[in-house]
Amino acid sequence: MSFHKIKMFRWGLFVTVGFILNLFNSSLVKAQETDLDIDQLLSISSQVSGDVQWTKDGDQVMFKSGDGLSLVDVDEKYIQQIKPITLGKAGHFLSSQHINISPNGELIAYISDKGGNPEVWLHSLESGKGYQLTKLGQSGLNALSWSPDSDWIAFSGNRYGNYDIWKVSVESGQIHQMTDDDLYEVNPSWTPDGERIIYIKLNDEWTNHDIISINSKDASGSIIIEQDKDFFDYGYGRTFGFAQVSPDGKNLLFPSHRNGWINYWVKPLNGGDVRPVYQEQADQSNGSWSPDGSSILFTSNYNGTHKLNIVRGSNMTTIVDPEMGVVSDPVWSPGGNTIAFTLTTPTTPKDLFIIDSKGETTQQLTYSMPAGNYSERLVKPKKIKYQSTDGLTISAYLYEPEEPGSYPGIMWIHGGPTSQYNDTFEQHVQYFVNNGYVVMQPNIRGSSGYGKNFEKANQKCWGHCDMDDVRAGVEYLKKLPNINPDKMGIHGTSYGGIMSMAAIAFAPDLFQASIPASGYGDWVSFYHKPNELRHYKLSNYELGTFEENENIWRKASAIYEIDQVKTPVFLVHGIGKYPPSPQSEQFAKELEAHYKTFEYKAYPNEHYYVRTKENRRQMLLDMHKFLDKFLKDNVIKHPSN
């Protein structure tokens, strides 16, 4: 059933529209319909960050909210913050793999670095008191899960340099190291009887996953249940996720790329054949067994729109099917008759909903959008497709100001490159559309969500074959009736920053302004200097090993063609625990050495990217000023003779 047909309930005081209009004059009403300013846009943020879970009685739903946790009463929709929980200073340690209510409903286990290092913490829902459970002093914890009797917590940690499986006693705090391998072992879960722990072992390239079972008491009796191949895991286990045993203990649920799309598969634990849950040409995620084991819940991604489905036997039913939106974080209630989930759209931030398992009645539990008809004042993008230079079909989101005009265009490239633009609220994009820019967000080759072949289509040709998709997108923009074809900009963060550097070096006549954010321009230098392990794994997977493919790494490096640059550049970056990447500074110095037009700014109190609200506000203002300078000027360039 379509989401716009779902019945909604909302508490509050209602008055007639006519009465409101009588209170305000027409000029004020007109003012309310104008574009949103930067502070209004930045005030639009979700109350729900994720980590949705039910309490044991099924009366409340817990979710992550900002730096803490909150509970919402399903009947009264009353939201209560769980105090004194704070999740720590480094948000990258926290995800849905890291916050769990115990099976007996008494404790919340979570990972926080608020004591200095990431450790397991406990919080009592009854007393409101909490304490630190582990004191391993390690640099990272990957995931945790409760034993069925609530006596133990299994987790993966890297105390000795590689992620291994551990367990800790809730009562005594005694810790057992369960595995010891040079390869990463992550994402532990338990069989329903508590007798065995299931975990994932990655190969050295992070492309293959062995699903392994061990005795939960002494780690004996190791059994490889399934070996999944050719599924690159940039998140060292977080991308693949957990393998889940059915409530009756007979079957294993896990994701796989084996049919060219990320679909869920089931493997009998007695050694039978693997079978798909429901094969489709869409990436599936958020899979889970129903409490009685009769059904499997998951979301399907169709060109950025994420639907919520239930498979019963061989039949699939879509119970939430938004016209445009992303359904995520679905969780069964303890009785299995209700499902909590979140929904965001291009004009609304993420909010929490519940729906009965038949898909008939839905209620909204949180309301994140500020008052003031903000949704009506945001721009809903168009979904378009265009052909790249080699005939490959590229999907994209197109944002256009509502008023007719002759606007500059911005190509806005996502990170990854194995990532994707979805039907989500794009705060920064809305700011520039509200300020007179046409913005295109293309899912260029290398993006996820369009099958394994499309995802691999940019391997060993970064900055070149994918630049063909960007170039074709620019040509699409130039044909629009409300565009100024002579004023085009490019921007993106991480891989989008890489592409924004590559564009000015490898396609020097394509853009009139470029803003690379937290990008890399020299892969040769990248290889020889300290960097995150996952970045090395990614570059080896995408470009081939440096020792055997140095020419490919060099060809992908924009810095070696910096003499070709004609485009004004504004490099932005964050400063945090470590100095900003030397890549941005090095790129700026090379631009300066070649007398190119550029600006460089690093924003303080960050990590690597610019994420705090205060700095994002300033960065948007700085970007706006820069783009107006070069894309809204009165300079007309005539073709060379």
Tab-separated table of C-alpha atoms in Angstrom, residues 57-447:
chain	number	residue	atom	x	y	z
A	57	ASP	CA	6.836	-5.281	27.299
A	58	GLY	CA	6.298	-3.756	23.855
A	59	ASP	CA	4.937	-0.523	25.319
A	60	GLN	CA	7.904	1.686	24.408
A	61	VAL	CA	10.428	2.094	21.614
A	62	MET	CA	14.009	3.131	22.327
A	63	PHE	CA	16.064	5.106	19.842
A	64	LYS	CA	19.299	7.045	19.639
A	65	SER	CA	18.718	10.800	19.822
A	66	GLY	CA	21.674	13.139	19.480
A	67	ASP	CA	24.353	12.039	21.947
A	68	GLY	CA	21.987	9.951	24.061
A	69	LEU	CA	19.047	7.583	24.076
A	70	SER	CA	15.316	8.233	24.336
A	71	LEU	CA	12.142	6.214	24.887
A	72	VAL	CA	8.773	6.947	23.312
A	73	ASP	CA	5.542	5.508	24.683
A	74	VAL	CA	3.665	3.846	21.834
A	75	ASP	CA	0.186	4.763	23.115
A	76	GLU	CA	0.749	8.245	24.497
A	77	LYS	CA	3.679	9.211	22.234
A	78	TYR	CA	5.397	10.694	25.270
A	79	ILE	CA	9.167	10.960	24.718
A	80	GLN	CA	11.510	10.516	27.655
A	81	GLN	CA	15.286	10.869	27.518
A	82	ILE	CA	17.230	8.098	29.202
A	83	LYS	CA	19.581	9.804	31.625
A	84	PRO	CA	22.444	9.898	32.445
A	85	ILE	CA	23.452	7.984	29.293
A	86	THR	CA	25.815	9.790	26.960
A	87	LEU	CA	27.225	7.836	24.102
A	88	GLY	CA	30.638	9.450	23.991
A	89	LYS	CA	32.751	11.851	22.025
A	90	ALA	CA	33.435	9.820	18.876
A	91	GLY	CA	30.233	9.059	17.004
A	92	HIS	CA	31.958	6.702	14.580
A	93	PHE	CA	32.118	4.094	17.369
A	94	LEU	CA	28.336	3.960	17.633
A	95	SER	CA	25.840	2.250	15.348
A	96	SER	CA	22.905	-0.118	15.471
A	97	GLN	CA	25.418	-2.882	16.167
A	98	HIS	CA	26.382	-1.293	19.447
A	99	ILE	CA	23.242	-0.499	21.494
A	100	ASN	CA	21.108	-3.359	22.769
A	101	ILE	CA	18.441	-3.980	25.416
A	102	SER	CA	18.993	-7.234	27.287
A	103	PRO	CA	16.547	-10.115	26.576
A	104	ASN	CA	15.183	-9.832	30.139
A	105	GLY	CA	14.463	-6.146	29.492
A	106	GLU	CA	16.458	-4.868	32.474
A	107	LEU	CA	19.696	-3.441	31.044
A	108	ILE	CA	20.938	-1.474	28.076
A	109	ALA	CA	24.397	-2.393	26.800
A	110	TYR	CA	26.203	0.137	24.681
A	111	ILE	CA	29.690	1.119	23.567
A	112	SER	CA	31.050	4.513	24.546
A	113	ASP	CA	34.454	6.170	24.619
A	114	LYS	CA	33.409	8.667	27.307
A	115	GLY	CA	35.907	7.047	29.702
A	116	GLY	CA	38.771	7.552	27.262
A	117	ASN	CA	38.673	4.331	25.237
A	118	PRO	CA	35.685	2.568	23.684
A	119	GLU	CA	34.326	0.130	26.265
A	120	VAL	CA	31.105	-1.741	27.037
A	121	TRP	CA	28.806	0.142	29.415
A	122	LEU	CA	25.573	-0.928	31.113
A	123	HIS	CA	22.524	1.094	32.154
A	124	SER	CA	19.622	-0.114	34.300
A	125	LEU	CA	16.205	0.828	32.966
A	126	GLU	CA	14.726	0.350	36.445
A	127	SER	CA	17.182	2.259	38.635
A	128	GLY	CA	18.505	4.672	36.033
A	129	LYS	CA	22.056	3.909	37.122
A	130	GLY	CA	24.894	2.743	34.911
A	131	TYR	CA	28.512	1.687	34.987
A	132	GLN	CA	31.442	0.694	32.793
A	133	LEU	CA	31.595	-3.092	32.337
A	134	THR	CA	34.889	-3.604	30.464
A	135	LYS	CA	38.274	-1.975	30.973
A	136	LEU	CA	40.338	-3.366	28.120
A	137	GLY	CA	41.933	-0.074	27.065
A	138	GLN	CA	41.623	-0.943	23.376
A	139	SER	CA	41.216	1.418	20.436
A	140	GLY	CA	38.011	-0.029	19.034
A	141	LEU	CA	34.987	-2.225	19.653
A	142	ASN	CA	33.140	-3.403	16.573
A	143	ALA	CA	29.839	-4.869	17.804
A	144	LEU	CA	28.073	-6.490	20.752
A	145	SER	CA	25.172	-8.869	21.442
A	146	TRP	CA	23.465	-10.353	24.514
A	147	SER	CA	23.286	-14.035	25.361
A	148	PRO	CA	19.666	-15.290	25.496
A	149	ASP	CA	19.790	-15.557	29.330
A	150	SER	CA	21.142	-11.968	29.667
A	151	ASP	CA	24.191	-13.240	31.620
A	152	TRP	CA	26.845	-12.565	28.975
A	153	ILE	CA	27.689	-10.032	26.308
A	154	ALA	CA	29.717	-11.070	23.263
A	155	PHE	CA	31.640	-8.381	21.425
A	156	SER	CA	34.495	-7.915	18.974
A	157	GLY	CA	37.507	-5.882	20.028
A	158	ASN	CA	41.030	-5.158	18.846
A	159	ARG	CA	43.050	-5.111	22.067
A	160	TYR	CA	45.893	-7.030	20.450
A	161	GLY	CA	45.922	-5.367	17.047
A	162	ASN	CA	43.249	-7.390	15.253
A	163	TYR	CA	39.543	-7.711	15.923
A	164	ASP	CA	38.774	-10.907	17.862
A	165	ILE	CA	35.651	-12.278	19.549
A	166	TRP	CA	35.326	-11.743	23.310
A	167	LYS	CA	32.650	-12.274	25.935
A	168	VAL	CA	32.137	-10.618	29.316
A	169	SER	CA	30.113	-11.730	32.338
A	170	VAL	CA	27.471	-9.161	33.271
A	171	GLU	CA	27.588	-10.192	36.934
A	172	SER	CA	31.332	-10.472	37.566
A	173	GLY	CA	32.880	-8.504	34.710
A	174	GLN	CA	35.162	-11.441	33.946
A	175	ILE	CA	36.338	-11.309	30.320
A	176	HIS	CA	37.130	-14.235	28.027
A	177	GLN	CA	38.986	-13.926	24.720
A	178	MET	CA	37.232	-16.444	22.479
A	179	THR	CA	39.271	-16.201	19.247
A	180	ASP	CA	42.814	-15.217	18.272
A	181	ASP	CA	43.581	-14.807	14.588
A	182	ASP	CA	45.540	-12.457	12.351
A	183	LEU	CA	42.350	-11.942	10.322
A	184	TYR	CA	39.444	-9.795	11.528
A	185	GLU	CA	36.738	-11.685	13.471
A	186	VAL	CA	33.654	-9.562	14.113
A	187	ASN	CA	29.884	-9.343	14.648
A	188	PRO	CA	29.149	-12.072	17.222
A	189	SER	CA	25.605	-13.331	17.776
A	190	TRP	CA	24.161	-16.229	19.777
A	191	THR	CA	22.110	-19.283	18.941
A	192	PRO	CA	18.701	-19.211	20.687
A	193	ASP	CA	19.775	-21.878	23.183
A	194	GLY	CA	22.895	-19.881	24.077
A	195	GLU	CA	25.143	-22.877	23.383
A	196	ARG	CA	27.060	-21.372	20.465
A	197	ILE	CA	28.334	-18.025	19.210
A	198	ILE	CA	28.145	-17.186	15.490
A	199	TYR	CA	30.638	-14.692	14.106
A	200	ILE	CA	32.136	-13.411	10.839
A	201	LYS	CA	35.773	-13.831	9.757
A	202	LEU	CA	37.004	-11.586	6.925
A	203	ASN	CA	39.823	-12.491	4.587
A	204	ASP	CA	42.813	-10.166	4.331
A	205	GLU	CA	41.294	-8.210	1.408
A	206	TRP	CA	37.930	-7.836	3.227
A	207	THR	CA	36.117	-9.318	0.223
A	208	ASN	CA	35.178	-12.760	1.610
A	209	HIS	CA	33.277	-13.660	4.775
A	210	ASP	CA	33.355	-16.968	6.605
A	211	ILE	CA	30.393	-17.486	8.932
A	212	ILE	CA	31.735	-19.516	11.860
A	213	SER	CA	30.183	-21.188	14.911
A	214	ILE	CA	31.995	-21.936	18.194
A	215	ASN	CA	31.023	-23.302	21.593
A	216	SER	CA	29.995	-20.307	23.718
A	217	LYS	CA	31.573	-21.723	26.882
A	218	ASP	CA	35.129	-22.522	25.810
A	219	ALA	CA	35.316	-21.563	22.087
A	220	SER	CA	35.774	-25.216	21.088
A	221	GLY	CA	34.191	-27.007	18.131
A	222	SER	CA	34.767	-24.355	15.466
A	223	ILE	CA	32.575	-24.952	12.400
A	224	ILE	CA	32.512	-22.976	9.153
A	225	ILE	CA	28.799	-22.749	8.361
A	226	GLU	CA	29.030	-20.774	5.117
A	227	GLN	CA	31.678	-19.034	2.996
A	228	ASP	CA	30.513	-15.941	1.144
A	229	LYS	CA	32.738	-14.381	-1.519
A	230	ASP	CA	33.136	-11.191	-3.538
A	231	PHE	CA	31.424	-8.782	-1.135
A	232	PHE	CA	33.863	-5.951	-0.363
A	233	ASP	CA	33.405	-4.774	3.213
A	234	TYR	CA	34.706	-1.219	3.622
A	235	GLY	CA	33.357	-1.206	7.179
A	236	TYR	CA	35.471	-4.261	8.198
A	237	GLY	CA	32.330	-6.216	9.030
A	238	ARG	CA	29.811	-3.420	9.420
A	239	THR	CA	28.808	-3.559	5.751
A	240	PHE	CA	28.123	-7.308	5.844
A	241	GLY	CA	26.539	-7.166	9.300
A	242	PHE	CA	25.426	-10.040	11.518
A	243	ALA	CA	24.441	-13.575	10.575
A	244	GLN	CA	21.191	-14.353	12.429
A	245	VAL	CA	19.972	-17.750	13.606
A	246	SER	CA	16.212	-18.361	13.395
A	247	PRO	CA	14.261	-18.584	16.688
A	248	ASP	CA	13.957	-22.369	16.307
A	249	GLY	CA	17.734	-22.664	15.887
A	250	LYS	CA	17.505	-24.397	12.499
A	251	ASN	CA	18.390	-21.746	9.890
A	252	LEU	CA	20.877	-18.934	9.352
A	253	LEU	CA	19.998	-15.597	7.712
A	254	PHE	CA	22.790	-13.603	6.031
A	255	PRO	CA	23.327	-11.105	3.170
A	256	SER	CA	25.207	-12.008	0.003
A	257	HIS	CA	26.213	-10.421	-3.306
A	258	ARG	CA	26.217	-13.793	-5.072
A	259	ASN	CA	23.374	-13.017	-7.494
A	260	GLY	CA	24.746	-9.592	-8.451
A	261	TRP	CA	22.638	-7.748	-5.864
A	262	ILE	CA	22.785	-7.676	-2.079
A	263	ASN	CA	19.967	-10.081	-1.204
A	264	TYR	CA	19.257	-12.182	1.882
A	265	TRP	CA	19.879	-15.913	1.883
A	266	VAL	CA	19.076	-18.745	4.291
A	267	LYS	CA	21.349	-21.674	5.132
A	268	PRO	CA	20.118	-24.664	7.179
A	269	LEU	CA	22.461	-25.264	10.109
A	270	ASN	CA	22.292	-28.995	9.459
A	271	GLY	CA	24.254	-28.465	6.249
A	272	GLY	CA	21.511	-28.208	3.618
A	273	ASP	CA	21.525	-26.036	0.497
A	274	VAL	CA	21.509	-22.246	0.561
A	275	ARG	CA	18.325	-20.598	-0.713
A	276	PRO	CA	17.361	-16.956	-1.349
A	277	VAL	CA	14.725	-15.346	0.843
A	278	TYR	CA	13.347	-13.385	-2.108
A	279	GLN	CA	15.516	-12.626	-5.141
A	280	GLU	CA	15.104	-9.192	-6.693
A	281	GLN	CA	17.216	-6.725	-8.642
A	282	ALA	CA	17.453	-4.409	-5.662
A	283	ASP	CA	19.781	-4.233	-2.691
A	284	GLN	CA	18.180	-5.524	0.503
A	285	SER	CA	19.107	-4.487	4.045
A	286	ASN	CA	17.804	-4.442	7.648
A	287	GLY	CA	16.856	-8.125	7.504
A	288	SER	CA	15.555	-9.943	10.606
A	289	TRP	CA	13.499	-12.964	11.679
A	290	SER	CA	10.071	-12.462	13.213
A	291	PRO	CA	9.885	-13.539	16.886
A	292	ASP	CA	8.136	-16.785	15.909
A	293	GLY	CA	10.490	-17.411	12.980
A	294	SER	CA	7.691	-17.621	10.405
A	295	SER	CA	8.576	-14.409	8.533
A	296	ILE	CA	11.553	-12.320	7.481
A	297	LEU	CA	11.533	-8.526	7.400
A	298	PHE	CA	13.815	-6.420	5.171
A	299	THR	CA	13.981	-3.219	3.116
A	300	SER	CA	14.519	-3.045	-0.665
A	301	ASN	CA	16.316	-0.193	-2.420
A	302	TYR	CA	14.881	0.728	-5.826
A	303	ASN	CA	16.797	3.687	-7.270
A	304	GLY	CA	17.057	5.361	-3.873
A	305	THR	CA	13.518	4.606	-2.689
A	306	HIS	CA	13.567	2.098	0.187
A	307	LYS	CA	10.483	-0.071	0.777
A	308	LEU	CA	9.623	-2.273	3.764
A	309	ASN	CA	8.770	-5.896	2.998
A	310	ILE	CA	7.780	-9.077	4.803
A	311	VAL	CA	8.367	-12.538	3.333
A	312	ARG	CA	6.122	-15.313	4.613
A	313	GLY	CA	7.062	-18.612	3.031
A	314	SER	CA	7.639	-17.799	-0.640
A	315	ASN	CA	5.347	-14.744	-0.699
A	316	MET	CA	6.586	-11.183	-0.280
A	317	THR	CA	4.321	-8.339	0.850
A	318	THR	CA	5.395	-4.696	0.753
A	319	ILE	CA	3.869	-3.044	3.816
A	320	VAL	CA	5.422	0.447	3.508
A	321	ASP	CA	5.881	1.705	-0.042
A	322	PRO	CA	6.682	5.437	-0.092
A	323	GLU	CA	6.297	7.311	-3.336
A	324	MET	CA	9.623	8.936	-2.473
A	325	GLY	CA	11.391	8.183	0.800
A	326	VAL	CA	13.713	5.884	2.710
A	327	VAL	CA	12.370	3.343	5.197
A	328	SER	CA	15.071	2.121	7.594
A	329	ASP	CA	15.685	0.684	11.086
A	330	PRO	CA	12.708	-1.749	11.020
A	331	VAL	CA	12.296	-3.778	14.232
A	332	TRP	CA	9.697	-6.387	15.208
A	333	SER	CA	7.803	-5.840	18.459
A	334	PRO	CA	8.242	-8.628	21.059
A	335	GLY	CA	4.904	-10.148	20.055
A	336	GLY	CA	5.607	-9.805	16.333
A	337	ASN	CA	2.345	-8.003	15.595
A	338	THR	CA	3.848	-4.515	15.173
A	339	ILE	CA	6.943	-3.119	13.460
A	340	ALA	CA	8.760	0.092	14.349
A	341	PHE	CA	10.623	1.866	11.564
A	342	THR	CA	11.970	5.259	10.536
A	343	LEU	CA	11.118	7.236	7.427
A	344	THR	CA	12.766	10.226	5.795
A	345	THR	CA	11.984	11.983	2.508
A	346	PRO	CA	13.690	14.770	0.531
A	347	THR	CA	11.477	17.293	2.330
A	348	THR	CA	11.201	15.751	5.819
A	349	PRO	CA	13.851	14.603	8.315
A	350	LYS	CA	13.856	11.082	9.728
A	351	ASP	CA	11.006	10.262	12.104
A	352	LEU	CA	9.813	7.171	13.979
A	353	PHE	CA	6.668	5.237	13.009
A	354	ILE	CA	4.963	1.969	13.883
A	355	ILE	CA	2.851	-0.236	11.612
A	356	ASP	CA	0.946	-3.448	12.213
A	357	SER	CA	2.501	-6.508	10.573
A	358	LYS	CA	-0.366	-6.701	8.061
A	359	GLY	CA	0.465	-3.207	6.827
A	360	GLU	CA	-2.958	-1.760	7.560
A	361	THR	CA	-2.497	0.918	10.244
A	362	THR	CA	0.451	3.243	10.812
A	363	GLN	CA	1.145	5.779	13.546
A	364	GLN	CA	3.814	8.465	13.649
A	365	LEU	CA	5.593	8.645	17.019
A	366	THR	CA	8.031	11.548	16.595
A	367	TYR	CA	7.753	14.908	14.820
A	368	SER	CA	11.131	16.403	13.943
A	369	MET	CA	10.110	19.120	11.484
A	370	PRO	CA	9.974	22.576	13.118
A	371	ALA	CA	6.742	24.556	12.965
A	372	GLY	CA	6.337	26.947	10.070
A	373	ASN	CA	5.402	24.909	6.988
A	374	TYR	CA	9.061	24.135	6.344
A	375	SER	CA	8.308	21.059	4.227
A	376	GLU	CA	6.236	23.132	1.787
A	377	ARG	CA	9.126	25.573	1.452
A	378	LEU	CA	11.671	22.911	0.536
A	379	VAL	CA	12.321	21.743	-3.006
A	380	LYS	CA	11.292	18.225	-3.965
A	381	PRO	CA	13.823	16.824	-6.446
A	382	LYS	CA	13.029	15.134	-9.730
A	383	LYS	CA	14.443	11.705	-10.401
A	384	ILE	CA	16.040	11.659	-13.836
A	385	LYS	CA	18.168	9.350	-15.975
A	386	TYR	CA	20.695	10.229	-18.655
A	387	GLN	CA	23.153	8.391	-20.868
A	388	SER	CA	26.877	8.622	-20.244
A	389	THR	CA	29.371	8.863	-23.096
A	390	ASP	CA	29.662	5.070	-23.387
A	391	GLY	CA	25.906	4.489	-23.191
A	392	LEU	CA	25.771	3.609	-19.480
A	393	THR	CA	22.541	4.813	-17.834
A	394	ILE	CA	23.091	7.172	-14.890
A	395	SER	CA	20.370	7.934	-12.345
A	396	ALA	CA	20.334	11.310	-10.622
A	397	TYR	CA	18.378	13.720	-8.436
A	398	LEU	CA	17.666	17.146	-9.931
A	399	TYR	CA	16.890	20.111	-7.661
A	400	GLU	CA	15.629	23.288	-9.341
A	401	PRO	CA	14.453	26.622	-7.900
A	402	GLU	CA	10.714	27.054	-8.345
A	403	GLU	CA	10.937	30.503	-9.922
A	404	PRO	CA	12.008	30.740	-13.592
A	405	GLY	CA	15.442	32.195	-14.225
A	406	SER	CA	18.913	31.561	-15.568
A	407	TYR	CA	20.667	29.723	-12.729
A	408	PRO	CA	24.195	28.356	-12.333
A	409	GLY	CA	24.475	24.584	-11.982
A	410	ILE	CA	26.271	22.456	-9.398
A	411	MET	CA	27.261	18.820	-9.849
A	412	TRP	CA	27.212	17.399	-6.294
A	413	ILE	CA	29.177	14.121	-6.095
A	414	HIS	CA	28.716	11.637	-3.243
A	415	GLY	CA	31.445	9.937	-1.223
A	416	GLY	CA	32.422	6.317	-1.325
A	417	PRO	CA	32.698	5.710	-4.233
A	418	THR	CA	30.632	2.680	-3.154
A	419	SER	CA	27.745	4.748	-1.837
A	420	GLN	CA	24.573	6.242	-3.217
A	421	TYR	CA	22.228	9.201	-3.128
A	422	ASN	CA	18.829	8.139	-1.783
A	423	ASP	CA	15.442	9.782	-1.165
A	424	THR	CA	16.761	11.572	1.927
A	425	PHE	CA	16.643	15.127	3.227
A	426	GLU	CA	19.694	16.972	1.841
A	427	GLN	CA	20.146	19.985	4.071
A	428	HIS	CA	23.148	21.513	2.284
A	429	VAL	CA	21.674	21.004	-1.170
A	430	GLN	CA	18.435	22.706	-0.097
A	431	TYR	CA	20.480	25.712	1.031
A	432	PHE	CA	21.976	26.255	-2.417
A	433	VAL	CA	18.730	25.609	-4.274
A	434	ASN	CA	17.099	28.174	-1.976
A	435	ASN	CA	19.868	30.584	-2.998
A	436	GLY	CA	19.479	30.307	-6.745
A	437	TYR	CA	21.372	27.218	-7.910
A	438	VAL	CA	20.303	24.160	-9.865
A	439	VAL	CA	21.845	21.079	-8.233
A	440	MET	CA	22.293	17.608	-9.698
A	441	GLN	CA	23.231	14.630	-7.508
A	442	PRO	CA	24.245	11.814	-9.868
A	443	ASN	CA	24.798	8.190	-8.884
A	444	ILE	CA	27.771	7.788	-11.174
A	445	ARG	CA	29.384	4.440	-11.974
A	446	GLY	CA	30.888	2.902	-8.860
A	447	SER	CA	27.782	3.762	-6.840
